Each structure stands twice: as C-alpha cells, then as structure tokens.
Short mmCIF file of C-alpha atoms in Angstrom, two decimals:
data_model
loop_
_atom_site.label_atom_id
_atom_site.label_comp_id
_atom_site.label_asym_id
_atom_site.label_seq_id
_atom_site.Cartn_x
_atom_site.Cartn_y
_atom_site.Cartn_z
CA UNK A 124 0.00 0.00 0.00
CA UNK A 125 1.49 3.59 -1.05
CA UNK A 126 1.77 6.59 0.86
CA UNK A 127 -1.14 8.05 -0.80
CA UNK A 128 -3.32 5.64 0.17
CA UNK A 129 -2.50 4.65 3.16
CA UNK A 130 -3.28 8.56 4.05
CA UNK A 131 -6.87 8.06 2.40
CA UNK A 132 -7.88 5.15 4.73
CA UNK A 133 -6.75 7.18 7.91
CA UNK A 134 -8.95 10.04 7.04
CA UNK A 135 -11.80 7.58 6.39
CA UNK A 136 -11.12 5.25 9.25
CA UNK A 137 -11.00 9.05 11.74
CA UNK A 138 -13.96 10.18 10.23
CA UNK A 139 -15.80 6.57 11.18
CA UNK A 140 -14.56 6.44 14.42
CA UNK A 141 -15.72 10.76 14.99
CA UNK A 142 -19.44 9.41 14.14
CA UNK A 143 -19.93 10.85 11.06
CA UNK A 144 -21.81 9.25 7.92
CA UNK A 145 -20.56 9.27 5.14
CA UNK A 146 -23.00 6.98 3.52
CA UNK A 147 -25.54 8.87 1.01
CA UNK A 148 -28.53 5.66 2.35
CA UNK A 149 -27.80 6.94 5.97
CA UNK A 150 -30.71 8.94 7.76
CA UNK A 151 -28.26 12.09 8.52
CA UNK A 152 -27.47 12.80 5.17
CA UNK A 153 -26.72 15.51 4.61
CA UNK A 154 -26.25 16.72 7.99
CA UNK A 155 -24.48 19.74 7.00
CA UNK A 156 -26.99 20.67 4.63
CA UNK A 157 -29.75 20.48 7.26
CA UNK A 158 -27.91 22.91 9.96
CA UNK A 159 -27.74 25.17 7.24
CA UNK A 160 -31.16 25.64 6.11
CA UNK A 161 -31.87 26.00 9.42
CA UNK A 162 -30.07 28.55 10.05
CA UNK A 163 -30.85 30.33 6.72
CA UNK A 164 -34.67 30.34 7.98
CA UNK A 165 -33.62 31.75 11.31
CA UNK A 166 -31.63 34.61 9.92
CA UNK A 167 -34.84 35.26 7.14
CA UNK A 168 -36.71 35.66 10.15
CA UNK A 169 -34.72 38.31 12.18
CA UNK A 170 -34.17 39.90 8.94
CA UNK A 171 -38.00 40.34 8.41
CA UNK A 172 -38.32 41.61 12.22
CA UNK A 173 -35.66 44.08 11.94
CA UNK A 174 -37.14 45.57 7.92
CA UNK A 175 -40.67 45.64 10.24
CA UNK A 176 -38.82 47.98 12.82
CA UNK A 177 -37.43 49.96 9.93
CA UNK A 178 -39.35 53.52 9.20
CA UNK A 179 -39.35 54.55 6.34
CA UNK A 180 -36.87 57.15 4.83
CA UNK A 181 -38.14 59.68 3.11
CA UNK A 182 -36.24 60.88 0.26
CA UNK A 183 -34.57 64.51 0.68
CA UNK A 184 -35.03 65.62 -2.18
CA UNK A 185 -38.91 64.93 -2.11
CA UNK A 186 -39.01 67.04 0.49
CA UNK A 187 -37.17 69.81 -1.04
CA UNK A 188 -39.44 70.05 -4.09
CA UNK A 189 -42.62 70.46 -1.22
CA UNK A 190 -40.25 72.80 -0.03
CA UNK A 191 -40.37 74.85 -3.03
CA UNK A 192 -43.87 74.36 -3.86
CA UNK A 193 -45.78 74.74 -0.79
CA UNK A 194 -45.94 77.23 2.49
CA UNK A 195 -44.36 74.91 4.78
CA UNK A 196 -40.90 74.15 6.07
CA UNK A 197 -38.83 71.36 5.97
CA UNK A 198 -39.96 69.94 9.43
CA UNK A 199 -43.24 70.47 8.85
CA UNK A 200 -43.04 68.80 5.43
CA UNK A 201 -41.44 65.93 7.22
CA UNK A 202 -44.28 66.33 9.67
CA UNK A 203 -47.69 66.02 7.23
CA UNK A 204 -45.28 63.01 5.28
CA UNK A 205 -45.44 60.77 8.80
CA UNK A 206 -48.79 62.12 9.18
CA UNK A 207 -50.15 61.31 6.27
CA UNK A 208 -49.06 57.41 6.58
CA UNK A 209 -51.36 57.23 9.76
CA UNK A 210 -54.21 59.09 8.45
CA UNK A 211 -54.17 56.72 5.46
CA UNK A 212 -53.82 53.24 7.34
CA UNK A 213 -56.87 54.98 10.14
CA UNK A 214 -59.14 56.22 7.39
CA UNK A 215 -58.73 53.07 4.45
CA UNK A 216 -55.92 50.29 5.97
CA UNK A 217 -53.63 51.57 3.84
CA UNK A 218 -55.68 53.17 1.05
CA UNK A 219 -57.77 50.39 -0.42
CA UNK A 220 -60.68 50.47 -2.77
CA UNK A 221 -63.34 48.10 -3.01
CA UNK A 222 -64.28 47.79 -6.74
CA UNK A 223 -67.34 44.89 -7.82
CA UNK A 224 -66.23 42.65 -10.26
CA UNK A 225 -68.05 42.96 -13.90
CA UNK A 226 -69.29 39.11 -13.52
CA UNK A 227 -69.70 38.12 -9.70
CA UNK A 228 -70.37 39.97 -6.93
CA UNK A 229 -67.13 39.43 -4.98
CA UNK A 230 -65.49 42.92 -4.19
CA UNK A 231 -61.82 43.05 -5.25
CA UNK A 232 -59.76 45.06 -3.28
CA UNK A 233 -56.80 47.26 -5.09
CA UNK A 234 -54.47 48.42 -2.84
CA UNK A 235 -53.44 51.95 -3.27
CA UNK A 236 -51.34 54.22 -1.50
CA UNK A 237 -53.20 57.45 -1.06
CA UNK A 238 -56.89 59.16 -0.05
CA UNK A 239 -59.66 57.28 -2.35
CA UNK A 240 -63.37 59.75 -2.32
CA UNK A 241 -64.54 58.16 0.54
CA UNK A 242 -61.51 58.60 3.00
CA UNK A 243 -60.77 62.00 1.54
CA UNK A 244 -64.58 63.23 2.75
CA UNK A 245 -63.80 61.24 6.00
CA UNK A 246 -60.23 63.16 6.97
CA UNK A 247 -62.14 66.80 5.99
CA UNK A 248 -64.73 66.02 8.44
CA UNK A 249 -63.06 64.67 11.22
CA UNK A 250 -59.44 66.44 10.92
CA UNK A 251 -60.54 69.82 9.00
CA UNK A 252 -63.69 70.45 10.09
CA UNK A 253 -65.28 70.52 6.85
CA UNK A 254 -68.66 69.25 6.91
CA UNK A 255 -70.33 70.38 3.80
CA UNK A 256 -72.19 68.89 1.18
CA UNK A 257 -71.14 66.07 -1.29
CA UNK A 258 -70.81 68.06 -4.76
CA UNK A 259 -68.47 70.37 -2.78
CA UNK A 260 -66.27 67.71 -1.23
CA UNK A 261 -66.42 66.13 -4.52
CA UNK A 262 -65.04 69.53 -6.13
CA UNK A 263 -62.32 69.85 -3.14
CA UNK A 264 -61.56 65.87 -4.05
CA UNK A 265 -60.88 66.82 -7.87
CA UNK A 266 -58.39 70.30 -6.43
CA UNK A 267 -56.37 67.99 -4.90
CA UNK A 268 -55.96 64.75 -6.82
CA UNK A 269 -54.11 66.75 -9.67
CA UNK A 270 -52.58 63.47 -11.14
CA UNK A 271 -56.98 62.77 -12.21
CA UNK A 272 -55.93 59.08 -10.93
CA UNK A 273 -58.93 58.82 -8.78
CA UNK A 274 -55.90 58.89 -5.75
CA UNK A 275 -54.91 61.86 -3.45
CA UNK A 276 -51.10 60.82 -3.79
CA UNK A 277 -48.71 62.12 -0.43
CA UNK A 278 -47.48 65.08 -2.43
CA UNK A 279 -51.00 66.23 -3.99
CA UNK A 280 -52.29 66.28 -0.27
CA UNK A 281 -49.36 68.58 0.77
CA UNK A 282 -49.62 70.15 -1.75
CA UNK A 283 -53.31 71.15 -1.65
CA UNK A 284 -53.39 71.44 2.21
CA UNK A 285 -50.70 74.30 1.84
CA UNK A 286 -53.91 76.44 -0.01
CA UNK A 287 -56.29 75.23 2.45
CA UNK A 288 -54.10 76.36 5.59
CA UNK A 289 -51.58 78.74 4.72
CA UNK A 290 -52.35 80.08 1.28
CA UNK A 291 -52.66 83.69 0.71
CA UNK A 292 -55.84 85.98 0.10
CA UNK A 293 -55.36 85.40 -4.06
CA UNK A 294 -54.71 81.37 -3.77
CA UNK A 295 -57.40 80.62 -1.38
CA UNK A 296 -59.89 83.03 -4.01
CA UNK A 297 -58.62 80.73 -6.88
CA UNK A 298 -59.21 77.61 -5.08
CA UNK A 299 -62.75 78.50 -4.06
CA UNK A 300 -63.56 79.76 -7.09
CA UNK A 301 -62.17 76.82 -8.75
CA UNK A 302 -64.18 74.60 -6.27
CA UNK A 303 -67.53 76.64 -7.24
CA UNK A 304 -66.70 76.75 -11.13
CA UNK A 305 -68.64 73.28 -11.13
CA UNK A 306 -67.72 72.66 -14.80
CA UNK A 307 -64.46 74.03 -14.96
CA UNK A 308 -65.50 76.57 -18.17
CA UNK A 309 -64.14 79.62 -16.08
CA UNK A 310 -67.56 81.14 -14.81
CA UNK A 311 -69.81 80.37 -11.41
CA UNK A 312 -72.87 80.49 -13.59
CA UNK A 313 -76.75 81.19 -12.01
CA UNK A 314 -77.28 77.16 -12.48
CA UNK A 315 -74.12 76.53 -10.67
CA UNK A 316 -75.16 79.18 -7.38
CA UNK A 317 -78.74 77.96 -7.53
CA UNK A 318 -77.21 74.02 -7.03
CA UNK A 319 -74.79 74.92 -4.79
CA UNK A 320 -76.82 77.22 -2.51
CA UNK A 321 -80.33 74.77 -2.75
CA UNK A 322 -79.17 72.14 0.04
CA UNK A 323 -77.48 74.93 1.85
CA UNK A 324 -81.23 76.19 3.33
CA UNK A 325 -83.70 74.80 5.64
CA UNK A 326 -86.96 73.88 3.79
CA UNK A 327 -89.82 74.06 5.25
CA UNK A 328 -92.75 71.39 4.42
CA UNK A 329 -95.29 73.65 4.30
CA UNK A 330 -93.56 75.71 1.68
CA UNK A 331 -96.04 75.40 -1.91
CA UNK A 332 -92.41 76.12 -3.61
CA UNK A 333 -89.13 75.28 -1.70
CA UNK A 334 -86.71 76.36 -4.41
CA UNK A 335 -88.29 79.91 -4.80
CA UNK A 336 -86.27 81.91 -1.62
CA UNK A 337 -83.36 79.69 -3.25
CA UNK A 338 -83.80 81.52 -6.82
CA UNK A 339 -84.89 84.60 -5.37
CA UNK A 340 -81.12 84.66 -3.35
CA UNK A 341 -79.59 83.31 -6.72
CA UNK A 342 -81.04 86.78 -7.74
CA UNK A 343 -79.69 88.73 -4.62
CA UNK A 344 -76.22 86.69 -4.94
CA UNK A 345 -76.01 88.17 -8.29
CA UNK A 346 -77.06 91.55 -8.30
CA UNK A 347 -74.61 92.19 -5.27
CA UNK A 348 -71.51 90.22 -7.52
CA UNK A 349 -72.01 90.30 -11.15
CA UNK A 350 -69.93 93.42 -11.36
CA UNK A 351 -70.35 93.45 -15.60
CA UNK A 352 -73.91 92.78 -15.38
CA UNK A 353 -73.78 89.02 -17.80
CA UNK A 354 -75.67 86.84 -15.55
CA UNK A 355 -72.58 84.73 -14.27
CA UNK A 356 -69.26 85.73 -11.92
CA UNK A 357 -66.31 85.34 -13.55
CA UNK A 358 -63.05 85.31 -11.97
CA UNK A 359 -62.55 89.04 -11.82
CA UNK A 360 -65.99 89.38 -10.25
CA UNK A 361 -65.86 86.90 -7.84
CA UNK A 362 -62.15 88.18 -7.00
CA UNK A 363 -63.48 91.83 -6.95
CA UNK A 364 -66.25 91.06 -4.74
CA UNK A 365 -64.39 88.82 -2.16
CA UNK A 366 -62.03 91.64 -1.78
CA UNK A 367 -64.56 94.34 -0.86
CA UNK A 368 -66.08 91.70 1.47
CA UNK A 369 -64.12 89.05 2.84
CA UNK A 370 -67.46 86.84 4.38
CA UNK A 371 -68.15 86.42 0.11
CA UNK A 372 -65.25 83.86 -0.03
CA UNK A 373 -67.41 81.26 0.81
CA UNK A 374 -70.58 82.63 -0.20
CA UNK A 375 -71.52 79.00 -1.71
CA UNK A 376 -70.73 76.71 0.67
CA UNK A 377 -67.91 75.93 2.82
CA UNK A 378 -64.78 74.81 1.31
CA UNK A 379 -61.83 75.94 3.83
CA UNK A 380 -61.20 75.21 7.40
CA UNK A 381 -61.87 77.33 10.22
CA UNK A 382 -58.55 79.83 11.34
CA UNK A 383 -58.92 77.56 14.92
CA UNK A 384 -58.98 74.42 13.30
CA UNK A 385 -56.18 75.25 10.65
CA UNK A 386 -53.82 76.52 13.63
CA UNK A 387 -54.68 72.98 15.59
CA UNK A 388 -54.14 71.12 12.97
CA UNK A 389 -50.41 72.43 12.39
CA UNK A 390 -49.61 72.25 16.03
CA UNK A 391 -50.18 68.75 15.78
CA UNK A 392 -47.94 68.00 13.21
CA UNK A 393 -44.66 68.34 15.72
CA UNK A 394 -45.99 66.09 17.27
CA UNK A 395 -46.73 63.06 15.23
CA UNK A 396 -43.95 60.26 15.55
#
C-alpha cells in the first residue's frame, strides 16, 4: 500500500470512528446541509423583524421640491409626510378600494397608497372640520388629486393642504372659485349658485315652492356680484367682490377650514412620531 493511500484510509477510518456518515442511504445525510437551512430560515426571520422595525426614509429631495412648492418648512413637510401614513392606514388600511367585479359579486380590493373619495370626505370632516355637502367635497376631491388618478397621492395632499391652511388671500380666491366653477368653463354660472346654494337652506314642508327663496337669493347673490352685469361671476368678479367683502369667499358653501382648526391642525404635526 502507497503513501497516498495509506493517508486516504486514515482520514476515512478518523472520520468513522468521529461518528460521522458518510453513507448517502444513511438517515443524517446531509447533515451539514440540514444545519444550514436551518439557520438560513432563522436569519430570514430576524431579517424580516428588523425591515418591520425599519421607518421609512423619506427621500430629501422629495421634500425639497414640497419645499419649493408649498408654504411649509422642511420639518413640517417631514411632519404632514409621517402624518399622512397614519391618516391613510386609520381612514382606508392603507388606502384600499373596493371595486365589484363585472361578472360576480365578490369585491376586489386594489391596494393603493393614497386618499380614495370616501376617505378624503372622512379626513375633511373629522381632521378639518369641513362638513359640507357632497358636490363640494367632490369639487375639493378633484383640487387635490391633480394626477386625475382617482388617488390623493402624499405630495397632492401637501400640496393642496398648503392652499387650504396657509395660502394667501389670491390662492385661497382661486381655489374657491375653482371649487364653485362646477364645470371648470371659467364662470360660477346662475345654475351653478342655484345648485350649490339649494341644500345649503332649511326647507320648510309647508312651503307650496321650496326652491323659490333659493332663486330669489340666486337673484340677490347676483345683483350684489355680477360686477359686468352678464348673468354669471367670472373670476374678476368673484375676486373683486371677495375683496370688498371678505365673508363672500365662501358665499356657496364651505370649502376651507376654520382659522382655529387650521392653527390645531399644524400644532399637531410636531408632534406626530
């Protein structure tokens, strides 16, 4: 027997006599293998703990575009972006929309990650204070979802609550004009006012004709606004008018929070973790 082999056979014969198998029919093969996976599931594990604990980073230079575009500052930016997260897993468990299938009647749920109609009428209740009618939170719905996805995205709701609590005299006139312009053709015409202002009054049963004192204020509205006499406001008359009385900006309905609520609402924002 050579060198070479004899050397062999004493590496077999130790590795007999340590207990281990080398035998591919034996029941611990392979026993390597199996300590591994093992441990490959146990580290998968504490990694997927760990990524749980993880917040989420929000990108710097996202913030520095809000930065540019909106009223607020960088913390506060930071602020609405934690914020908004909550708001959306409270008001829709993270955003979803329930949508009936064309052939059964099983709802399939999309997941998205923003305010659908629903939540969005919710938030402006609860959190703003806005607790108007549904063609006007419809209207406040379409200011801020400028993407027309059907989704108020994280940067379309900071975005549009920078009008609704820290814009200036002329943005918060555009936006409630823009609100009130129903079909978007540039003019609050007397169709628009008289739908806008009809659920706004009591009726009262005994009343032979209910929408009468709602035409006949139509007709007050306009005589006090119109400022070139054509039967509709247009931007320059509803601007004019607003700015000779402030208590005109929402003439039609409310659309804006209250000064309390708007200066509770960004107190809280330092706050949210």
């Amino acid at each position: 027997m050579d060198a070479v082999t004899q050397k062999a056979m004493t590496k077999k014969s130790n590795l007999k006599s340590a207990g281990t198998k080398v035998s591919r029919g034996s029941k611990q093969w392979p026993p390597a293998k199996t300590v591994n996976s093992k441990r490959n599931q146990s580290s998968e594990l504490r990694s997927t703990k760990l990524m749980s604990k993880v917040k989420p980073i929000i990108p710097p230079n996202f913030i520095e575009n809000l930065f540019k575009q909106t009223r607020f500052t960088k913390k506060e930016i930071v602020g609405l972006c934690k914020l908004f997260k909550k708001l959306v897993a409270i008001y829709g468990a993270e955003s979803t929309s329930s949508v009936a299938a064309m052939s059964s009647v099983v709802l399939i749920t999309i997941p998205t990650q923003g305010f659908d109609r629903l939540m969005f009428r919710e938030f402006l209740q609860n959190e703003l204070g806005i607790t108007t009618e549904e063609i006007l939170t419809d209207r406040i719905f379409c200011f801020f979802d400028q993407r027309n996805d059907g989704v108020i995205h994280e940067d379309e709701w900071i975005t549009g609550l920078s009008v609704l609590l820290r814009g200036t005299q002329d943005e918060r006139i555009k936006y409630t004009f823009t609100i009130y312009d129903l079909n978007n053709d540039g003019f609050i015409t007397k169709e628009e006012i008289f739908s806008l202002l009809r659920n706004c009054l009591v009726k009262h049963p005994q009343d032979e004709d209910p929408d009468e004192g709602v035409r006949e204020l139509v007709d007050i509205v306009l005589r006090k606004m119109d400022c070139d006499n054509d039967a509709k406001l247009s931007f320059e008359d509803f601007s004019t008018s607003v700015n000779k009385q402030s208590l005109l900006l929402e003439a039609f309905g409310q659309c804006l929070p209250s000064r309390e609520i708007s200066e509770s609402f960004l107190n809280s924002i330092s706050s949210v973790q």
